[in-house]
Coordinates of C-alpha atoms and ligand atoms in Angstrom, one line a residue:
X16 CA -0.7 19.0 11.9
X17 CA 2.6 20.2 10.5
X18 CA 6.1 18.6 10.5
X19 CA 9.0 21.0 10.8
X20 CA 12.3 19.4 9.7
X21 CA 15.6 21.1 10.5
X22 CA 18.3 20.6 7.9
X23 CA 20.9 17.9 8.3
X24 CA 21.3 14.8 10.5
X25 CA 22.6 11.2 10.3
X26 CA 20.4 8.1 10.8
X27 CA 21.7 5.3 12.9
X28 CA 20.4 2.3 14.9
X29 CA 17.9 -0.4 14.5
X30 CA 14.2 0.2 13.6
X31 CA 11.2 -2.0 13.3
X32 CA 8.5 -0.3 11.4
X33 CA 4.8 -1.2 11.8
X34 CA 3.0 -4.1 10.1
X35 CA 2.3 -4.4 6.4
X36 CA -0.8 -2.4 5.4
X37 CA -1.8 -4.7 2.5
X38 CA -1.4 -7.8 4.6
X39 CA -3.2 -6.3 7.6
X40 CA -6.3 -5.4 5.5
X41 CA -6.4 -8.9 4.0
X42 CA -6.0 -10.6 7.4
X43 CA -9.1 -8.9 8.7
X44 CA -11.1 -9.5 5.6
X45 CA -10.3 -13.2 5.2
X46 CA -10.4 -13.8 8.9
X47 CA -14.0 -12.4 9.0
X48 CA -15.3 -14.7 6.3
X49 CA -13.4 -17.7 7.5
X50 CA -14.8 -20.4 9.8
X51 CA -13.3 -20.3 13.3
X52 CA -10.8 -18.0 14.9
X53 CA -8.0 -16.1 13.2
X54 CA -5.2 -14.8 15.4
X55 CA -3.2 -11.9 13.9
X56 CA 0.1 -10.5 15.3
X57 CA 2.0 -7.6 14.0
X58 CA -1.2 -6.0 12.8
X59 CA -0.9 -2.4 11.6
X60 CA -2.8 -0.1 14.0
X61 CA -3.0 2.6 11.3
X62 CA -6.2 4.3 10.3
X63 CA -6.5 2.5 6.9
X64 CA -6.4 -1.0 8.4
X65 CA -8.7 0.2 11.3
X66 CA -11.2 1.3 8.7
X67 CA -11.3 -2.3 7.4
X68 CA -11.6 -3.6 10.9
X69 CA -14.5 -1.3 11.8
X70 CA -16.3 -2.2 8.6
X71 CA -16.4 -5.9 9.6
X72 CA -17.5 -5.0 13.1
X73 CA -20.3 -3.1 11.5
X74 CA -21.3 -6.2 9.6
X75 CA -21.6 -8.3 12.8
X76 CA -18.1 -9.8 13.1
X77 CA -16.7 -10.1 16.6
X78 CA -13.1 -8.7 16.6
X79 CA -11.0 -8.5 19.7
X80 CA -8.2 -5.9 19.8
X81 CA -6.1 -4.5 18.4
X82 CA -3.8 -4.5 21.3
X83 CA 0.0 -4.2 20.7
X84 CA -0.6 -5.6 17.2
X85 CA -2.7 -8.5 18.3
X86 CA -6.1 -9.0 16.8
X87 CA -8.5 -12.0 17.2
X88 CA -11.2 -12.3 14.5
X89 CA -14.1 -14.6 15.2
X90 CA -14.9 -15.6 11.6
X91 CA -18.6 -15.8 10.6
X92 CA -18.0 -18.0 7.4
X93 CA -18.5 -17.0 3.8
X94 CA -22.2 -16.3 4.3
X95 CA -22.3 -14.9 7.8
X96 CA -21.9 -11.2 7.3
X97 CA -24.9 -9.0 8.3
X98 CA -26.1 -5.8 6.6
X99 CA -24.5 -2.8 8.3
X100 CA -26.8 -0.2 9.8
X101 CA -25.1 2.7 7.9
X102 CA -22.7 3.4 5.0
X103 CA -19.2 2.0 5.7
X104 CA -16.6 4.7 6.0
X105 CA -13.3 3.7 4.4
X106 CA -11.5 7.0 5.3
X107 CA -8.4 7.5 3.2
X108 CA -8.1 3.8 2.2
X109 CA -8.4 2.8 -1.4
X110 CA -7.5 -0.8 -0.6
X111 CA -10.4 -1.1 1.9
X112 CA -12.9 0.3 -0.6
X113 CA -11.8 -1.7 -3.7
X114 CA -11.3 -5.0 -1.9
X115 CA -14.5 -4.6 0.0
X116 CA -16.4 -3.8 -3.2
X117 CA -15.5 -7.3 -4.4
X118 CA -16.2 -9.0 -1.2
X119 CA -19.6 -7.3 -0.7
X120 CA -20.8 -7.5 -4.4
X121 CA -22.2 -11.0 -3.9
X122 CA -23.7 -10.5 -0.4
X123 CA -27.5 -10.7 -0.1
X124 CA -27.7 -7.0 1.1
X125 CA -26.6 -3.7 -0.5
X126 CA -23.9 -1.6 1.1
X127 CA -22.7 1.9 0.5
X128 CA -19.0 2.7 0.8
X129 CA -17.8 6.2 1.5
X130 CA -14.4 7.9 2.1
X131 CA -12.6 11.1 2.9
X132 CA -11.8 14.0 0.5
X133 CA -8.9 12.2 -1.1
X134 CA -10.6 8.8 -1.5
X135 CA -13.7 10.5 -2.9
X136 CA -11.7 11.7 -5.9
X137 CA -10.3 8.2 -6.7
X138 CA -11.4 6.0 -9.6
X139 CA -13.8 3.2 -8.7
X140 CA -15.0 2.3 -12.2
X141 CA -11.9 0.1 -12.5
X142 CA -13.5 -2.3 -10.0
X143 CA -17.2 -1.6 -10.9
X144 CA -16.5 -2.7 -14.5
X145 CA -15.4 -6.3 -13.8
X146 CA -18.0 -6.7 -11.0
X147 CA -20.8 -5.7 -13.4
X148 CA -19.5 -8.3 -15.9
X149 CA -19.9 -10.8 -13.0
X150 CA -23.6 -9.8 -12.7
X151 CA -23.2 -7.3 -9.8
X152 CA -25.3 -4.2 -9.6
X153 CA -22.7 -1.5 -8.8
X154 CA -23.4 2.2 -8.5
X155 CA -20.6 4.8 -8.5
X156 CA -20.9 8.5 -8.3
X157 CA -21.0 10.2 -11.7
X158 CA -19.6 11.8 -13.7
X159 CA -16.2 10.6 -12.4
X160 CA -17.1 7.0 -11.4
X161 CA -15.9 7.9 -7.9
X162 CA -17.1 7.1 -4.3
X163 CA -19.6 6.8 -2.8
X164 CA -20.2 3.5 -4.3
X165 CA -23.0 1.0 -3.6
X166 CA -22.7 -2.8 -4.1
X167 CA -24.5 -6.0 -3.2
X168 CA -27.7 -7.9 -3.6
X169 CA -26.8 -9.8 -6.8
X170 CA -26.0 -13.3 -7.7
X171 CA -22.6 -13.4 -9.3
X172 CA -21.2 -15.6 -12.1
X173 CA -17.5 -16.4 -12.6
X174 CA -15.7 -14.6 -15.4
X175 CA -12.2 -14.4 -16.9
X176 CA -10.9 -10.8 -16.6
X177 CA -7.9 -9.3 -18.3
X178 CA -6.8 -6.4 -16.1
X179 CA -6.4 -3.2 -18.1
X180 CA -3.8 -1.9 -15.6
X181 CA -1.3 -3.5 -13.2
X182 CA -3.4 -3.2 -10.0
X183 CA -3.4 -5.6 -7.1
X184 CA -6.5 -3.9 -5.7
X185 CA -8.5 -4.7 -8.9
X186 CA -7.1 -8.2 -9.1
X187 CA -8.0 -8.8 -5.4
X188 CA -11.5 -7.3 -5.8
X189 CA -12.3 -9.7 -8.6
X190 CA -10.8 -12.7 -6.8
X191 CA -12.8 -11.9 -3.6
X192 CA -16.0 -11.5 -5.6
X193 CA -15.1 -14.9 -7.2
X194 CA -15.4 -16.6 -3.8
X195 CA -19.1 -15.8 -4.0
X196 CA -19.6 -16.4 -7.8
X197 CA -20.9 -19.5 -9.5
X198 CA -18.1 -21.5 -11.2
X199 CA -14.6 -20.2 -11.9
X200 CA -13.2 -16.7 -11.7
X201 CA -9.8 -16.0 -13.2
X202 CA -7.7 -12.8 -13.7
X203 CA -4.8 -12.2 -16.0
X204 CA -2.5 -9.2 -15.1
X205 CA -0.4 -7.2 -17.5
X206 CA 2.6 -7.3 -15.1
X207 CA 3.1 -9.0 -11.7
X208 CA 1.5 -7.1 -8.8
X209 CA 1.5 -7.9 -5.1
X210 CA 0.1 -11.3 -4.5
X211 CA -0.8 -11.2 -0.8
X212 CA -4.5 -12.1 -1.5
X213 CA -3.5 -15.2 -3.3
X214 CA -0.9 -16.2 -0.7
X215 CA -3.3 -15.6 2.2
X216 CA -6.2 -17.4 0.6
X217 CA -4.0 -20.4 0.4
X218 CA -3.1 -19.9 4.0
X219 CA -6.8 -20.1 4.9
X220 CA -7.0 -23.4 3.0
X221 CA -8.6 -21.9 -0.1
X222 CA -7.4 -23.3 -3.4
X223 CA -5.9 -20.6 -5.8
X224 CA -4.7 -22.0 -9.1
X225 CA -1.7 -20.3 -10.8
X226 CA -1.8 -20.7 -14.5
X227 CA 1.4 -19.5 -16.1
X228 CA 3.1 -16.4 -14.8
X229 CA 0.1 -14.0 -15.2
X230 CA -3.2 -15.8 -14.4
X231 CA -4.8 -16.9 -11.2
X232 CA -8.1 -18.6 -10.7
X233 CA -10.5 -19.5 -7.9
X234 CA -13.7 -21.5 -7.7
X235 CA -16.7 -20.0 -6.0
X236 CA -18.4 -21.5 -2.9
X237 CA -15.4 -23.0 -1.0
X238 CA -14.6 -22.4 2.6
X239 CA -11.8 -20.6 4.5
X240 CA -10.5 -22.0 7.7
X241 CA -9.4 -19.6 10.5
X242 CA -5.6 -19.5 10.9
X243 CA -2.7 -17.6 12.5
X244 CA -1.1 -14.7 10.7
X245 CA 2.1 -13.0 11.6
X246 CA 2.3 -9.7 9.7
X247 CA 5.8 -8.7 8.7
X248 CA 7.0 -5.0 8.9
X249 CA 5.8 -3.0 5.9
X250 CA 8.5 -2.6 3.2
X251 CA 6.6 0.6 2.1
X252 CA 7.1 2.1 5.5
X253 CA 10.7 0.8 5.8
X254 CA 11.4 2.6 2.5
X255 CA 11.4 6.0 4.2
X256 CA 14.2 4.8 6.6
X257 CA 16.1 3.0 3.8
X258 CA 16.2 6.1 1.8
X259 CA 17.0 8.3 4.8
X260 CA 20.1 6.2 5.4
X261 CA 20.9 6.1 1.7
X262 CA 21.0 9.9 1.4
X263 CA 22.5 11.1 4.7
X264 CA 26.3 10.9 4.8
X265 CA 27.6 8.8 7.8
X266 CA 24.3 6.8 8.2
X267 CA 24.2 3.2 9.1
X268 CA 20.7 1.8 9.9
X269 CA 19.2 -1.7 10.2
X270 CA 15.5 -2.4 9.6
X271 CA 14.3 -5.6 11.1
X272 CA 11.7 -8.2 10.1
X273 CA 10.8 -6.5 6.8
X274 CA 8.4 -8.3 4.4
X275 CA 10.3 -9.0 1.2
X276 CA 7.6 -10.5 -1.0
X277 CA 9.1 -10.6 -4.5
X278 CA 6.2 -8.5 -5.8
X279 CA 7.2 -5.7 -3.4
X280 CA 11.0 -5.4 -3.7
X281 CA 11.3 -2.9 -6.6
X282 CA 12.6 -0.3 -4.1
X283 CA 15.5 -2.5 -3.2
X284 CA 16.4 -3.2 -6.8
X285 CA 16.1 0.4 -7.8
X286 CA 18.2 1.7 -4.9
X287 CA 20.9 -0.8 -5.7
X288 CA 21.0 0.3 -9.3
X289 CA 21.4 3.9 -8.0
X290 CA 24.5 2.7 -6.0
X291 CA 23.0 2.3 -2.6
X292 CA 24.8 0.1 0.0
X293 CA 22.1 -2.3 1.1
X294 CA 22.6 -5.7 2.6
X295 CA 20.0 -8.4 3.5
X296 CA 20.5 -10.8 6.4
X297 CA 18.6 -13.4 8.3
X298 CA 16.3 -14.2 5.3
X299 CA 13.5 -16.4 6.5
X300 CA 9.8 -17.2 5.8
X301 CA 7.0 -16.1 8.1
X302 CA 3.5 -17.3 7.5
X303 CA 4.0 -17.7 3.8
X304 CA 5.8 -14.4 3.3
X305 CA 9.6 -13.9 3.0
X306 CA 11.1 -11.6 5.6
X307 CA 14.6 -10.3 6.3
X308 CA 16.6 -7.6 8.0
X309 CA 18.0 -4.8 5.8
X310 CA 21.1 -2.8 6.6
X311 CA 21.6 0.5 4.8
X312 CA 24.9 2.4 4.9
X313 CA 25.3 5.8 3.2
X314 CA 26.9 5.7 -0.2
X315 CA 26.7 8.3 -3.0
X316 CA 23.8 7.7 -5.3
X317 CA 23.6 8.3 -9.1
X318 CA 20.7 8.9 -11.4
X319 CA 19.3 6.1 -13.5
X320 CA 16.6 5.2 -16.0
X321 CA 14.2 3.2 -13.8
X322 CA 13.6 -0.2 -15.5
X323 CA 10.0 -0.5 -16.6
X324 CA 9.6 -4.0 -15.0
X325 CA 10.4 -2.5 -11.6
X326 CA 7.5 0.0 -11.7
X327 CA 4.7 -2.2 -10.4
X328 CA 7.0 -3.7 -7.8
X329 CA 7.8 -0.3 -6.3
X330 CA 4.6 1.5 -7.0
X331 CA 4.1 2.9 -3.5
X332 CA 7.8 3.8 -3.0
X333 CA 8.1 6.4 -5.8
X334 CA 7.5 9.5 -3.7
X335 CA 10.5 8.5 -1.4
X336 CA 12.5 7.3 -4.4
X337 CA 12.1 10.8 -6.0
X338 CA 13.8 12.2 -2.9
X339 CA 16.7 9.8 -3.5
X340 CA 16.8 10.9 -7.1
X341 CA 16.9 14.6 -6.0
X342 CA 20.0 13.7 -3.9
X343 CA 21.7 11.6 -6.6
X344 CA 24.3 12.7 -9.1
X345 CA 22.8 13.2 -12.5
X346 CA 19.3 12.5 -14.0
X347 CA 16.7 10.0 -13.0
X348 CA 14.0 9.1 -15.5
X349 CA 10.8 7.3 -14.6
X350 CA 8.3 6.1 -17.3
X351 CA 5.3 3.8 -17.4
X352 CA 4.0 5.0 -14.0
X353 CA 0.8 6.7 -14.9
X354 CA -0.9 4.8 -12.0
X355 CA 0.9 7.3 -9.7
X356 CA -1.5 9.9 -10.8
X357 CA -4.5 8.2 -9.1
X358 CA -3.0 7.3 -5.7
X359 CA -3.9 9.2 -2.5
X360 CA -2.8 12.2 -4.5
X361 CA -1.4 12.8 -8.0
X362 CA 2.0 11.7 -6.9
X363 CA 3.8 12.8 -10.1
X364 CA 2.4 16.4 -9.9
X365 CA 2.5 16.8 -6.1
X366 CA 6.1 15.5 -5.9
X367 CA 7.2 17.6 -8.8
X368 CA 5.7 20.7 -7.2
X369 CA 7.3 20.0 -3.9
X370 CA 10.7 19.2 -5.3
X371 CA 10.6 22.5 -7.4
X372 CA 9.7 24.4 -4.2
X373 CA 13.0 23.0 -2.7
X374 CA 14.9 24.2 -5.8
X375 CA 15.2 20.8 -7.6
X376 CA 14.6 20.5 -11.3
X377 CA 11.7 18.0 -11.6
X378 CA 9.8 17.8 -14.8
X379 CA 6.5 15.8 -14.8
X380 CA 5.6 13.8 -17.9
X381 CA 2.2 12.1 -18.5
X382 CA 3.5 8.7 -17.2
X383 CA 6.5 9.7 -15.0
X384 CA 9.0 12.3 -14.1
X385 CA 12.5 13.5 -14.9
X386 CA 14.5 14.6 -11.9
X387 CA 18.0 16.3 -11.9
X388 CA 19.9 15.7 -8.7
X389 CA 20.9 18.9 -7.0
X390 CA 21.1 20.9 -3.7
X391 CA 17.8 20.8 -1.7
X392 CA 16.8 24.1 -0.2
X393 CA 14.0 24.6 2.4
X394 CA 10.3 25.6 1.9
X395 CA 6.7 24.8 2.6
X396 CA 5.2 21.6 1.2
X397 CA 1.5 20.4 1.0
X398 CA 0.8 16.7 1.7
X399 CA -2.5 16.8 -0.3
X400 CA -4.0 14.2 2.1
X401 CA -1.2 11.8 1.1
X402 CA 0.8 10.1 3.9
X403 CA 3.6 9.1 1.6
X404 CA 4.1 12.7 0.3
X405 CA 4.4 13.9 3.9
X406 CA 6.9 11.3 5.0
X407 CA 9.0 11.7 1.8
X408 CA 9.6 15.4 2.4
X409 CA 10.3 14.7 6.0
X410 CA 13.4 12.6 5.0
X411 CA 14.4 15.2 2.5
X412 CA 15.3 17.4 5.5
X413 CA 18.4 15.2 6.0
X414 CA 20.0 16.7 2.9
X415 CA 18.3 20.1 2.9
X416 CA 20.1 23.4 3.5
X417 CA 17.2 25.1 5.2
X418 CA 14.1 24.0 7.2
X419 CA 11.2 22.2 5.5
X420 CA 7.6 22.6 6.8
X421 CA 5.1 20.1 5.7
X422 CA 1.4 20.8 6.0
X423 CA -1.4 18.2 6.5
X424 CA 0.6 15.6 8.3
X425 CA -2.2 14.0 10.3
X426 CA -2.7 11.7 7.3
X427 CA 0.6 9.9 8.2
X428 CA -1.4 8.0 10.8
X429 CA -3.2 6.1 8.0
X430 CA -0.2 3.9 7.5
X431 CA 2.6 4.8 10.0
X432 CA 1.2 5.9 13.3
X433 CA 4.6 6.1 15.1
X434 CA 6.5 7.6 12.2
X435 CA 7.6 10.8 14.1
X436 CA 8.8 8.9 17.1
X437 CA 10.8 6.4 15.1
X438 CA 12.2 9.1 12.8
X439 CA 13.4 11.2 15.8
X440 CA 14.9 8.2 17.4
X441 CA 16.8 7.3 14.2
X442 CA 18.2 10.9 13.9
X443 CA 15.8 13.0 11.9
X444 CA 15.5 16.6 13.2
X445 CA 11.7 16.5 13.1
X446 CA 9.2 18.3 15.3
X447 CA 5.4 18.3 15.1
X448 CA 3.2 21.3 15.7
Ligands
LIG2 C1 -2.4 -2.3 -2.7 C2 -2.2 -2.2 -4.1 C3 -1.7 -1.0 -4.8 C4 -0.9 -0.1 -3.8 C5 -1.8 0.1 -2.5 C6 -2.1 -1.2 -1.8 C7 -3.0 -3.5 -2.2 O1 -2.7 -0.3 -5.4 O2 -0.7 1.1 -4.4 O3 -1.1 1.0 -1.6 O4 -3.0 -3.7 -1.0 O5 -3.6 -4.3 -3.0 P1 -3.2 -0.5 -6.9 O6 -3.9 -1.8 -6.9 O7 -4.0 0.7 -7.2 O8 -1.9 -0.5 -7.7

């Protein structure tokens, strides 16, 4: 599937993007191992979250839906999962694989987790290592420590783990394994990362102790009680529209019901530093997560040095932020973001290549990129099986001087199944072929 984006356009109106991916995954996982029924609304019906849903069906969990974002999970309790008949296919989804590795490490059966071409290249030793310290028997595929990976069949003991990188997936993997471990499991992170697992565990009535700013702890062997979860709109999906309005002269767009968890709002802070005109309204709390409407009106952007402390808080938003940087006056410098190299693609290299194709000076560095704002031309871009690369170059068309063709766009359905429809409604000149 290709996107063809004609140059120019203005974005206007009101958009509600689909449900948060991180929260949708966790709602299925925790609902499945809870006691009783969990009712989810606003669930993201994207391929990644559906991979998680299918995995739990394959382990004997009765799940109704999804239908218009509604899912009902009949929890089987902490010890009610059954061995799946075959390997569990996580598709493109690193979150599914890494969180499930933790949740399945302490099950009485062994499970093999597989994925698509992109996921099969991604590092899994970062979760295998702490799980082995807990006593788990974990196999990854050598020499790279990549999928397929096989876990389960071991008794786990609680550990204290110092995360070597700021990763919510690794933190969550260890905490989920901790539910099945003897005694206490605690994790210290080098910088704050998304805390949806901790918030949602508490929502299911499971105690999570916060010790100082950087450490969380759980005791093994508790119980989760089924609950109601309202999933807010995904700030990571909203980002494409925020940046579309921020770069296209004359734009005025409102995004509704966007999740504004403080561990996810780096994109808002960074855009404001670049001069974007962004206002929040109707700030409220929904099911333990802060939510608001975001209005973005076009204003000229300028290049900045991105503050290091914002990097983990905006980690999924950098491909789109690089488009903002390409449209800004002056130079934008990103450092401390080596994690971008191990996402669905190497997002530093792939974005630098794509921006250069469009005539922008973009210099990759080992842990970031230097981008000079300029005039975007047209050209052909490869998604490299990465949804966020495809959507980022789609919004670049708003400021391009010639058409942009993006190859490999079927992957957009992993996180944002109705992207093309919402984008066209808002004013992007995008066609699919
Ligand atoms: C996620 C954590 C982040 C993020 C990913 C979703 C999660 O990954 O990039 O899209 O739901 O926990 P890392 O843990 O690798 O930073």
